[in-house]
Amino acid sequence: MTRVSAALAFLLFLAPLSAQNWRLIWSDEFSGPAGSIPSAADWNFVHGWGAKGNHEIQWYCEPTDDNGPCETKDPNLYLDGDGHLVLMAIHNGQRWSSARLNTMHKHSLLYGRVEARLRMEPGAGFWPAFWLLGEDHDTVNWPNCGEQDIMEWVQKYGPGITSSTIHGPGYSGAHGIGSQFAFPNGGRIDDGAFHTYGMTWSPNRMEFYRDDPSKPYFVVTPANLPPGQKWVYDHPFYVILNFAVGEAGFPGSTDETTPHTGKMWVDYVRFYQQ
C-alpha cells in the first residue's frame, strides 16, 4: 500500500459515522388506509396506566380497546391515510387516555442509525417521546438495560426545543446524561413541518441529531459517564413511541391552558446499518 492510500484509509477510518453510507434494514412508513392501525407483526400496543414514578396520569389504550377512558370511535392511535401514524392524547372530562407502542422482540437494532420524522402539538403537561430500550429489559430491569431517549418534549422547554438523554446504572432519571437542541430560524415542534430526530450508534459512541445526521448536536461516549459507572449500550435495543401526560415533575402538569387533545404525527421510523 502506498503512503497516499494508507493515509486515505486512515482518514476514512476516522470519518464520523454520520458521514458514512447507510443501508435501510427496516422501516415502517405508515402507508395504510385512513383509520387502520400499524401491523401487529411490527408493533406491540401498550394497555394500562403510565409509569406513576414518572408523574404520568394517562391510561394507554390499545387500538381496539373500549374500556375505561378508551373509545374505539375516538381512537388514540390510528393511520391518517396520508402516510402518517397519529398518537393522540385525549381528555374525556375526567381522565386522560393516550397511546404507546413498541417493537420489542419484533425489530431491534445493535449499532447503526435510527430515526423518525415527527410533528407534534405543544401543551402544558404533554410529553411526547421517541426512544429506545434494551431488549434485555425483562431480565436485568431498568436502568441496567439502558435507555436512549432520541427525542423528548415537555412544556418547560418551550416549542422550539427538544432533548436527547441516555439513562443507565448510576446515571438515570434526573441524573441522566443529556442535552437540549434549539431549532434554528424560528423552528418549532408545531411549525407545520416534519422534523427528523435520530441517533447514529457505534461501539462506545452515540451521536444524536436533528434533521441532518452529518451534524450531530450531542455526542456521548463512556468518557461522559460518572466515574466508575457502566456503559450498557452494547446489545440490541428496540423502539418506543408514546405520548405521555404529566401531573408533576419533569413533564410538568396539565392546567387550564392544556388543550383537550394533543397529537404526535409519525411520518416514518427507520433502521439503517452500514
Tab-separated table of N, CA and C in Angstrom, residues 2-113:
chain	number	residue	atom	x	y	z
A	2	THR	N	0.591	2.214	-0.856
A	2	THR	CA	1.361	3.446	-0.900
A	2	THR	C	1.052	4.299	0.311
A	3	ARG	N	1.916	5.288	0.553
A	3	ARG	CA	1.685	6.200	1.676
A	3	ARG	C	0.378	6.968	1.495
A	4	VAL	N	0.075	7.333	0.227
A	4	VAL	CA	-1.149	8.096	-0.030
A	4	VAL	C	-2.378	7.257	0.284
A	5	SER	N	-2.405	5.993	-0.225
A	5	SER	CA	-3.571	5.147	0.013
A	5	SER	C	-3.692	4.777	1.479
A	6	ALA	N	-2.571	4.593	2.159
A	6	ALA	CA	-2.620	4.297	3.591
A	6	ALA	C	-3.198	5.475	4.355
A	7	ALA	N	-2.782	6.671	3.982
A	7	ALA	CA	-3.314	7.860	4.656
A	7	ALA	C	-4.809	8.010	4.408
A	8	LEU	N	-5.234	7.719	3.146
A	8	LEU	CA	-6.656	7.809	2.830
A	8	LEU	C	-7.458	6.805	3.644
A	9	ALA	N	-6.945	5.573	3.757
A	9	ALA	CA	-7.633	4.552	4.536
A	9	ALA	C	-7.754	4.979	5.989
A	10	PHE	N	-6.680	5.591	6.521
A	10	PHE	CA	-6.718	6.050	7.910
A	10	PHE	C	-7.751	7.146	8.101
A	11	LEU	N	-7.826	8.064	7.151
A	11	LEU	CA	-8.809	9.138	7.247
A	11	LEU	C	-10.230	8.596	7.170
A	12	LEU	N	-10.473	7.608	6.305
A	12	LEU	CA	-11.789	7.005	6.208
A	12	LEU	C	-12.162	6.307	7.500
A	13	PHE	N	-11.165	5.688	8.146
A	13	PHE	CA	-11.418	5.020	9.424
A	13	PHE	C	-11.854	6.029	10.481
A	14	LEU	N	-11.260	7.224	10.426
A	14	LEU	CA	-11.577	8.254	11.411
A	14	LEU	C	-12.849	9.017	11.079
A	15	ALA	N	-13.392	8.844	9.880
A	15	ALA	CA	-14.573	9.615	9.487
A	15	ALA	C	-15.722	9.346	10.430
A	16	PRO	N	-16.475	10.379	10.809
A	16	PRO	CA	-17.605	10.171	11.711
A	16	PRO	C	-18.641	9.246	11.085
A	17	LEU	N	-19.320	8.480	11.940
A	17	LEU	CA	-20.335	7.559	11.437
A	17	LEU	C	-21.418	8.277	10.655
A	18	SER	N	-21.735	9.505	11.061
A	18	SER	CA	-22.800	10.245	10.404
A	18	SER	C	-22.478	10.535	8.944
A	19	ALA	N	-21.185	10.479	8.554
A	19	ALA	CA	-20.793	10.809	7.186
A	19	ALA	C	-20.687	9.577	6.299
A	20	GLN	N	-20.902	8.385	6.845
A	20	GLN	CA	-20.745	7.171	6.073
A	20	GLN	C	-22.045	6.800	5.365
A	21	ASN	N	-21.954	5.797	4.469
A	21	ASN	CA	-23.124	5.348	3.724
A	21	ASN	C	-23.930	4.366	4.553
A	22	TRP	N	-25.252	4.400	4.343
A	22	TRP	CA	-26.141	3.584	5.164
A	22	TRP	C	-27.106	2.797	4.288
A	23	ARG	N	-27.462	1.605	4.766
A	23	ARG	CA	-28.413	0.730	4.081
A	23	ARG	C	-29.647	0.574	4.968
A	24	LEU	N	-30.813	0.818	4.419
A	24	LEU	CA	-32.055	0.672	5.173
A	24	LEU	C	-32.306	-0.809	5.429
A	25	ILE	N	-32.478	-1.195	6.709
A	25	ILE	CA	-32.714	-2.605	7.037
A	25	ILE	C	-34.129	-2.861	7.539
A	26	TRP	N	-34.823	-1.842	8.015
A	26	TRP	CA	-36.233	-1.990	8.386
A	26	TRP	C	-36.848	-0.600	8.495
A	27	SER	N	-38.122	-0.502	8.129
A	27	SER	CA	-38.838	0.761	8.329
A	27	SER	C	-40.325	0.488	8.397
A	28	ASP	N	-41.050	1.420	8.979
A	28	ASP	CA	-42.497	1.477	8.852
A	28	ASP	C	-42.821	2.867	8.330
A	29	GLU	N	-43.443	2.910	7.160
A	29	GLU	CA	-43.780	4.172	6.512
A	29	GLU	C	-45.228	4.573	6.792
A	30	PHE	N	-45.979	3.744	7.506
A	30	PHE	CA	-47.346	4.040	7.940
A	30	PHE	C	-48.235	4.455	6.763
A	31	SER	N	-48.186	3.645	5.722
A	31	SER	CA	-48.861	3.980	4.468
A	31	SER	C	-50.222	3.312	4.306
A	32	GLY	N	-50.794	2.760	5.384
A	32	GLY	CA	-52.083	2.089	5.283
A	32	GLY	C	-53.238	3.053	5.122
A	33	PRO	N	-54.446	2.518	4.921
A	33	PRO	CA	-55.624	3.371	4.736
A	33	PRO	C	-56.017	4.100	6.012
A	34	ALA	N	-56.749	5.195	5.855
A	34	ALA	CA	-57.203	6.002	6.993
A	34	ALA	C	-58.023	5.136	7.944
A	35	GLY	N	-57.728	5.279	9.242
A	35	GLY	CA	-58.453	4.544	10.269
A	35	GLY	C	-57.905	3.188	10.585
A	36	SER	N	-56.928	2.709	9.805
A	36	SER	CA	-56.302	1.418	10.098
A	36	SER	C	-55.218	1.615	11.159
A	37	ILE	N	-54.579	0.525	11.544
A	37	ILE	CA	-53.541	0.601	12.569
A	37	ILE	C	-52.275	-0.072	12.039
A	38	PRO	N	-51.112	0.230	12.638
A	38	PRO	CA	-49.885	-0.441	12.210
A	38	PRO	C	-49.979	-1.947	12.425
A	39	SER	N	-49.163	-2.691	11.719
A	39	SER	CA	-49.210	-4.145	11.780
A	39	SER	C	-48.740	-4.658	13.132
A	40	ALA	N	-49.483	-5.624	13.687
A	40	ALA	CA	-49.085	-6.276	14.938
A	40	ALA	C	-47.850	-7.148	14.730
A	41	ALA	N	-47.474	-7.419	13.488
A	41	ALA	CA	-46.223	-8.128	13.235
A	41	ALA	C	-45.015	-7.241	13.502
A	42	ASP	N	-45.229	-5.924	13.501
A	42	ASP	CA	-44.146	-4.969	13.722
A	42	ASP	C	-44.196	-4.314	15.097
A	43	TRP	N	-45.391	-4.172	15.648
A	43	TRP	CA	-45.570	-3.344	16.843
A	43	TRP	C	-46.369	-4.070	17.928
A	44	ASN	N	-46.009	-3.783	19.185
A	44	ASN	CA	-46.798	-4.155	20.354
A	44	ASN	C	-47.521	-2.909	20.848
A	45	PHE	N	-48.789	-3.040	21.208
A	45	PHE	CA	-49.589	-1.906	21.668
A	45	PHE	C	-49.799	-2.031	23.179
A	46	VAL	N	-49.483	-0.964	23.901
A	46	VAL	CA	-49.489	-0.994	25.365
A	46	VAL	C	-50.879	-0.660	25.886
A	47	HIS	N	-51.259	-1.339	26.976
A	47	HIS	CA	-52.554	-1.154	27.623
A	47	HIS	C	-52.322	-0.927	29.117
A	48	GLY	N	-52.871	0.145	29.666
A	48	GLY	CA	-52.789	0.354	31.108
A	48	GLY	C	-52.249	1.714	31.485
A	49	TRP	N	-52.098	1.914	32.803
A	49	TRP	CA	-51.621	3.196	33.315
A	49	TRP	C	-50.181	3.458	32.909
A	50	GLY	N	-49.861	4.727	32.722
A	50	GLY	CA	-48.482	5.120	32.509
A	50	GLY	C	-47.686	4.959	33.789
A	51	ALA	N	-46.374	5.177	33.705
A	51	ALA	CA	-45.488	4.983	34.852
A	51	ALA	C	-45.737	6.061	35.905
A	52	LYS	N	-46.278	5.646	37.055
A	52	LYS	CA	-46.583	6.621	38.113
A	52	LYS	C	-45.313	7.268	38.657
A	53	GLY	N	-44.204	6.527	38.650
A	53	GLY	CA	-42.954	7.109	39.119
A	53	GLY	C	-42.472	8.255	38.264
A	54	ASN	N	-43.000	8.351	37.030
A	54	ASN	CA	-42.667	9.462	36.137
A	54	ASN	C	-43.693	10.580	36.203
A	55	HIS	N	-44.626	10.502	37.169
A	55	HIS	CA	-45.695	11.503	37.317
A	55	HIS	C	-46.592	11.547	36.087
A	56	GLU	N	-46.892	10.375	35.523
A	56	GLU	CA	-47.790	10.287	34.371
A	56	GLU	C	-49.211	9.981	34.832
A	57	ILE	N	-50.208	10.534	34.134
A	57	ILE	CA	-51.606	10.340	34.535
A	57	ILE	C	-52.459	9.741	33.423
A	58	GLN	N	-51.874	9.396	32.293
A	58	GLN	CA	-52.660	8.880	31.173
A	58	GLN	C	-52.841	7.373	31.279
A	59	TRP	N	-53.969	6.884	30.712
A	59	TRP	CA	-54.205	5.460	30.515
A	59	TRP	C	-53.927	5.147	29.059
A	60	TYR	N	-53.039	4.187	28.804
A	60	TYR	CA	-52.718	3.818	27.439
A	60	TYR	C	-53.772	2.854	26.897
A	61	CYS	N	-54.295	3.182	25.723
A	61	CYS	CA	-55.362	2.403	25.100
A	61	CYS	C	-54.822	1.659	23.881
A	62	GLU	N	-55.147	0.378	23.785
A	62	GLU	CA	-54.881	-0.364	22.564
A	62	GLU	C	-55.881	0.075	21.488
A	63	PRO	N	-55.561	-0.122	20.221
A	63	PRO	CA	-56.423	0.398	19.148
A	63	PRO	C	-57.865	-0.100	19.186
A	64	THR	N	-58.116	-1.315	19.698
A	64	THR	CA	-59.483	-1.859	19.708
A	64	THR	C	-60.094	-1.848	21.105
A	65	ASP	N	-59.547	-1.033	22.010
A	65	ASP	CA	-59.972	-1.022	23.414
A	65	ASP	C	-61.162	-0.084	23.610
A	66	ASP	N	-62.216	-0.582	24.258
A	66	ASP	CA	-63.393	0.230	24.544
A	66	ASP	C	-63.669	0.307	26.048
A	67	ASN	N	-62.656	0.087	26.868
A	67	ASN	CA	-62.829	0.094	28.320
A	67	ASN	C	-62.282	1.373	28.933
A	68	GLY	N	-62.827	1.745	30.090
A	68	GLY	CA	-62.350	2.926	30.803
A	68	GLY	C	-62.456	4.166	29.955
A	69	PRO	N	-61.350	4.936	29.843
A	69	PRO	CA	-61.401	6.157	29.024
A	69	PRO	C	-61.196	5.890	27.535
A	70	CYS	N	-61.055	4.625	27.139
A	70	CYS	CA	-60.769	4.287	25.738
A	70	CYS	C	-62.072	4.151	24.946
A	71	GLU	N	-62.069	4.682	23.733
A	71	GLU	CA	-63.239	4.587	22.869
A	71	GLU	C	-62.772	4.320	21.441
A	72	THR	N	-63.268	3.226	20.872
A	72	THR	CA	-62.865	2.907	19.505
A	72	THR	C	-63.373	3.926	18.497
A	73	LYS	N	-64.460	4.637	18.826
A	73	LYS	CA	-64.964	5.656	17.909
A	73	LYS	C	-64.112	6.925	17.951
A	74	ASP	N	-63.260	7.054	18.963
A	74	ASP	CA	-62.351	8.192	19.088
A	74	ASP	C	-60.982	7.652	19.493
A	75	PRO	N	-60.290	6.939	18.587
A	75	PRO	CA	-59.092	6.182	18.962
A	75	PRO	C	-57.894	7.074	19.282
A	76	ASN	N	-57.011	6.509	20.099
A	76	ASN	CA	-55.785	7.215	20.473
A	76	ASN	C	-54.631	6.918	19.533
A	77	LEU	N	-54.825	5.954	18.632
A	77	LEU	CA	-53.754	5.555	17.723
A	77	LEU	C	-54.382	5.093	16.418
A	78	TYR	N	-53.937	5.680	15.301
A	78	TYR	CA	-54.503	5.312	14.003
A	78	TYR	C	-53.621	5.851	12.879
A	79	LEU	N	-53.796	5.308	11.681
A	79	LEU	CA	-53.174	5.847	10.484
A	79	LEU	C	-54.128	6.844	9.847
A	80	ASP	N	-53.586	7.975	9.378
A	80	ASP	CA	-54.456	9.033	8.855
A	80	ASP	C	-54.739	8.901	7.362
A	81	GLY	N	-54.150	7.906	6.702
A	81	GLY	CA	-54.370	7.725	5.268
A	81	GLY	C	-53.462	8.558	4.393
A	82	ASP	N	-52.683	9.457	5.001
A	82	ASP	CA	-51.741	10.292	4.260
A	82	ASP	C	-50.296	9.900	4.547
A	83	GLY	N	-50.098	8.675	5.023
A	83	GLY	CA	-48.747	8.199	5.282
A	83	GLY	C	-48.222	8.498	6.659
A	84	HIS	N	-49.134	8.732	7.618
A	84	HIS	CA	-48.703	9.079	8.969
A	84	HIS	C	-49.412	8.226	10.016
A	85	LEU	N	-48.667	7.881	11.067
A	85	LEU	CA	-49.251	7.341	12.276
A	85	LEU	C	-49.562	8.509	13.204
A	86	VAL	N	-50.725	8.478	13.844
A	86	VAL	CA	-51.112	9.530	14.783
A	86	VAL	C	-51.262	8.925	16.171
A	87	LEU	N	-50.563	9.495	17.159
A	87	LEU	CA	-50.767	9.191	18.564
A	87	LEU	C	-51.474	10.389	19.170
A	88	MET	N	-52.598	10.148	19.832
A	88	MET	CA	-53.399	11.271	20.336
A	88	MET	C	-53.724	11.089	21.815
A	89	ALA	N	-53.398	12.110	22.603
A	89	ALA	CA	-53.816	12.177	23.997
A	89	ALA	C	-55.178	12.864	24.040
A	90	ILE	N	-56.107	12.273	24.788
A	90	ILE	CA	-57.490	12.771	24.824
A	90	ILE	C	-57.945	12.887	26.268
A	91	HIS	N	-58.529	14.031	26.611
A	91	HIS	CA	-59.138	14.219	27.934
A	91	HIS	C	-60.649	14.142	27.777
A	92	ASN	N	-61.269	13.175	28.466
A	92	ASN	CA	-62.706	12.962	28.302
A	92	ASN	C	-63.542	13.676	29.360
A	93	GLY	N	-62.928	14.634	30.050
A	93	GLY	CA	-63.618	15.356	31.114
A	93	GLY	C	-63.258	14.873	32.495
A	94	GLN	N	-62.752	13.642	32.583
A	94	GLN	CA	-62.327	13.084	33.864
A	94	GLN	C	-60.900	12.548	33.812
A	95	ARG	N	-60.596	11.780	32.782
A	95	ARG	CA	-59.287	11.137	32.700
A	95	ARG	C	-58.666	11.351	31.333
A	96	TRP	N	-57.331	11.180	31.294
A	96	TRP	CA	-56.595	11.242	30.043
A	96	TRP	C	-56.365	9.834	29.507
A	97	SER	N	-56.544	9.663	28.222
A	97	SER	CA	-56.139	8.450	27.525
A	97	SER	C	-55.101	8.831	26.484
A	98	SER	N	-54.275	7.858	26.106
A	98	SER	CA	-53.256	8.136	25.100
A	98	SER	C	-52.779	6.815	24.509
A	99	ALA	N	-51.612	6.839	23.840
A	99	ALA	CA	-51.124	5.653	23.121
A	99	ALA	C	-49.622	5.483	23.314
A	100	ARG	N	-49.236	4.204	23.336
A	100	ARG	CA	-47.819	3.831	23.392
A	100	ARG	C	-47.665	2.524	22.635
A	101	LEU	N	-46.624	2.435	21.798
A	101	LEU	CA	-46.349	1.214	21.061
A	101	LEU	C	-44.852	1.008	20.971
A	102	ASN	N	-44.423	-0.254	20.773
A	102	ASN	CA	-43.002	-0.563	20.733
A	102	ASN	C	-42.744	-1.769	19.839
A	103	THR	N	-41.471	-1.986	19.507
A	103	THR	CA	-41.079	-3.083	18.622
A	103	THR	C	-40.354	-4.192	19.377
A	104	MET	N	-40.554	-4.305	20.680
A	104	MET	CA	-39.840	-5.290	21.491
A	104	MET	C	-40.050	-6.707	20.950
A	105	HIS	N	-38.932	-7.446	20.786
A	105	HIS	CA	-38.906	-8.826	20.289
A	105	HIS	C	-39.415	-8.947	18.849
A	106	LYS	N	-39.593	-7.821	18.157
A	106	LYS	CA	-40.027	-7.844	16.760
A	106	LYS	C	-39.005	-7.172	15.843
A	107	HIS	N	-38.532	-6.001	16.234
A	107	HIS	CA	-37.487	-5.314	15.483
A	107	HIS	C	-36.574	-4.620	16.486
A	108	SER	N	-35.296	-4.932	16.421
A	108	SER	CA	-34.322	-4.298	17.301
A	108	SER	C	-33.075	-3.963	16.492
A	109	LEU	N	-32.201	-3.188	17.108
A	109	LEU	CA	-31.005	-2.704	16.418
A	109	LEU	C	-29.830	-2.743	17.377
A	110	LEU	N	-28.694	-3.243	16.893
A	110	LEU	CA	-27.422	-3.134	17.598
A	110	LEU	C	-26.455	-2.404	16.673
A	111	TYR	N	-26.223	-1.136	16.956
A	111	TYR	CA	-25.394	-0.236	16.169
A	111	TYR	C	-26.049	0.071	14.816
A	112	GLY	N	-25.734	1.234	14.311
A	112	GLY	CA	-26.316	1.702	13.065
A	112	GLY	C	-26.904	3.090	13.253
A	113	ARG	N	-28.016	3.326	12.567
A	113	ARG	CA	-28.687	4.625	12.667
A	113	ARG	C	-30.179	4.391	12.777
